[in-house]
Amino acid sequence: MTGLPVAIDPLKLAERGSRLTGRLPLRGMSRLAEQCLEDKGDVEVDLEFGRREQNNRRLMSGRLQARLQVACPRCLRPVELLLEARPEVVLLRPGEAEPDELDTAESMVIEQAVELNRLVEDELLLALPMYPAHPEGQCPAGSTAAGAGQAKRNNPFAVLEALKGEPGKHSKR
C-alpha cells in the first residue's frame, strides 16, 4: 500500500484513469471516530477513477474498509464492526446534467480539490449501520433470567415477572 494525498481532484483523476490505494488513519476522521470506542486503526482505501463505457461519465468506484470498535446499544460492551463501503459516484463539473433516474450511482458536483479524508469518511458514515450491535444470539444482554421459558422470553416483562415471584428480589413499600 502506498501513501495517499491529503487533497485530490477527482475530475483530473478520472480523466487520467487513476487508482488510489493505501491507508488513512481513523484518527483523522473525527465524525466517524465519534461513533467508536477508540480512534485507533486505519481505513483501507482502494478507489478507481475513470470513465463509464456506456455514457462516458466520470466515475469514482471502489472499496473502503475499516475495523471499528463500537459499543453495543443492548449491553454497552465493545463489539467489533467490519465496516465496508463500495462507493459508485458519478463525478460532475458545475452545471453538468445529473445522471438519469435509471442510473443507480450517486452523483457529486466537484468545484475544487476535495480532502480525501473527508470523502472517505462521508462514504463510511453512509455505510455505518443504524444499530451496530452484537449479532443475534451473541449479545450478553440477550439472555433472560434463569428458568424463563421461550414463551416468557418473547414477553418484554418476562424478567420482571420472574423477579416478582422470587422473595427478596423486589422492594416493599
XYZ file of C-alpha atoms in Angstrom:
173
model
C 0.000 0.000 0.000
C 1.196 3.461 -0.802
C 0.784 6.790 0.922
C -2.264 8.798 -0.052
C -2.530 12.520 -0.859
C -4.291 14.891 1.526
C -6.370 16.508 -1.218
C -7.423 15.176 -4.621
C -9.082 16.465 -7.762
C -11.464 13.602 -8.617
C -12.180 15.034 -12.091
C -8.498 15.019 -13.073
C -8.048 11.543 -11.579
C -10.986 10.294 -13.661
C -9.565 11.880 -16.826
C -6.271 10.063 -16.210
C -7.873 6.750 -15.226
C -6.112 6.798 -11.849
C -6.326 4.484 -8.880
C -5.651 5.319 -5.219
C -4.731 2.583 -2.776
C -3.437 2.950 0.727
C -4.442 3.571 4.309
C -5.819 6.570 6.134
C -5.778 6.843 9.930
C -9.177 6.664 11.621
C -7.880 9.351 13.994
C -8.155 11.888 11.153
C -11.896 11.233 10.699
C -13.456 12.891 13.731
C -17.129 12.262 12.854
C -16.531 8.551 12.298
C -14.206 8.278 15.311
C -17.028 9.772 17.457
C -19.045 6.629 16.768
C -16.213 4.397 18.015
C -14.867 3.451 21.428
C -11.355 4.281 20.229
C -9.869 6.058 17.256
C -7.083 3.553 16.628
C -6.652 1.781 13.354
C -6.729 2.595 9.685
C -9.171 2.693 6.840
C -8.149 0.691 3.780
C -8.740 2.707 0.637
C -8.969 1.325 -2.890
C -10.588 3.833 -5.248
C -10.623 3.802 -9.042
C -11.327 6.861 -11.151
C -12.249 6.647 -14.799
C -14.992 6.910 -17.382
C -18.008 4.696 -17.928
C -18.118 2.890 -21.225
C -21.853 3.313 -21.890
C -22.162 7.082 -21.334
C -18.575 8.332 -20.913
C -19.404 9.843 -17.497
C -16.564 10.314 -14.999
C -16.859 7.800 -12.185
C -15.291 7.034 -8.819
C -15.772 3.495 -7.538
C -14.005 1.092 -5.258
C -13.866 -0.265 -1.741
C -13.310 1.308 1.670
C -12.904 -0.898 4.705
C -12.301 -0.366 8.418
C -12.455 -2.422 11.611
C -14.170 -0.370 14.279
C -14.754 -0.934 17.987
C -18.231 0.345 18.827
C -20.480 -0.034 21.872
C -23.365 -2.465 21.517
C -26.506 -0.475 22.430
C -28.031 -3.505 24.186
C -25.175 -4.442 26.549
C -22.824 -1.422 26.148
C -19.892 -3.800 25.687
C -17.457 -3.493 22.785
C -18.335 -5.132 19.513
C -16.032 -5.266 16.519
C -17.637 -3.984 13.361
C -16.178 -4.626 9.935
C -17.397 -1.588 8.038
C -17.227 -1.699 4.276
C -18.384 0.836 1.705
C -18.441 0.301 -2.033
C -18.957 3.786 -3.443
C -20.040 4.335 -7.023
C -20.207 8.059 -7.661
C -20.664 9.948 -10.927
C -18.354 12.986 -10.869
C -19.792 16.162 -12.365
C -18.482 19.622 -13.134
C -20.713 22.513 -12.035
C -23.619 22.854 -14.491
C -23.339 19.339 -15.929
C -26.595 17.402 -16.127
C -27.328 14.922 -13.360
C -27.486 11.236 -14.304
C -30.941 9.995 -15.292
C -33.133 8.271 -12.710
C -32.242 4.830 -14.095
C -28.632 5.350 -13.012
C -28.122 3.798 -9.572
C -24.911 5.712 -8.860
C -24.909 8.779 -6.661
C -23.554 11.970 -8.136
C -21.196 14.595 -6.767
C -20.507 18.047 -8.187
C -16.805 18.850 -7.917
C -15.931 22.539 -7.781
C -12.439 22.320 -6.278
C -9.975 19.882 -4.754
C -11.503 17.540 -2.160
C -9.965 16.381 1.121
C -9.548 12.639 0.708
C -10.105 12.056 4.448
C -13.467 13.801 4.290
C -14.555 11.981 1.132
C -13.695 8.589 2.630
C -15.285 9.484 5.970
C -18.540 10.548 4.270
C -18.790 7.235 2.419
C -18.106 5.204 5.575
C -20.670 7.174 7.592
C -23.263 6.358 4.938
C -22.376 2.654 5.281
C -22.500 2.656 9.099
C -25.431 0.581 10.364
C -28.025 2.493 12.381
C -27.871 -0.129 15.130
C -24.349 -1.636 15.290
C -24.913 -4.427 17.833
C -23.649 -7.926 18.538
C -25.027 -10.480 16.074
C -28.368 -12.039 17.046
C -27.910 -14.545 19.856
C -24.362 -13.390 20.728
C -25.153 -10.351 22.877
C -24.638 -10.890 26.626
C -27.731 -8.743 27.286
C -29.828 -11.035 25.107
C -30.027 -13.776 27.750
C -33.050 -13.899 30.047
C -33.389 -14.804 33.724
C -32.690 -18.450 34.541
C -35.756 -20.638 34.254
C -37.686 -18.332 31.940
C -39.199 -20.331 29.102
C -39.353 -19.490 25.413
C -42.859 -18.055 25.743
C -41.755 -15.744 28.527
C -38.590 -14.749 26.638
C -40.731 -13.182 23.921
C -42.595 -11.158 26.546
C -40.711 -7.942 27.412
C -41.991 -8.179 31.002
C -40.928 -11.814 31.500
C -37.854 -10.844 33.527
C -39.949 -8.654 35.851
C -42.483 -11.462 36.210
C -39.707 -13.887 37.185
C -38.354 -11.430 39.783
C -41.828 -10.789 41.193
C -42.180 -14.446 42.106
C -38.836 -14.600 43.957
C -38.864 -13.369 47.589
C -36.325 -10.668 48.380
C -35.926 -9.692 44.748
C -38.271 -6.691 44.886
C -38.691 -3.834 47.271
C -41.683 -3.446 49.578
C -43.236 -0.074 50.196
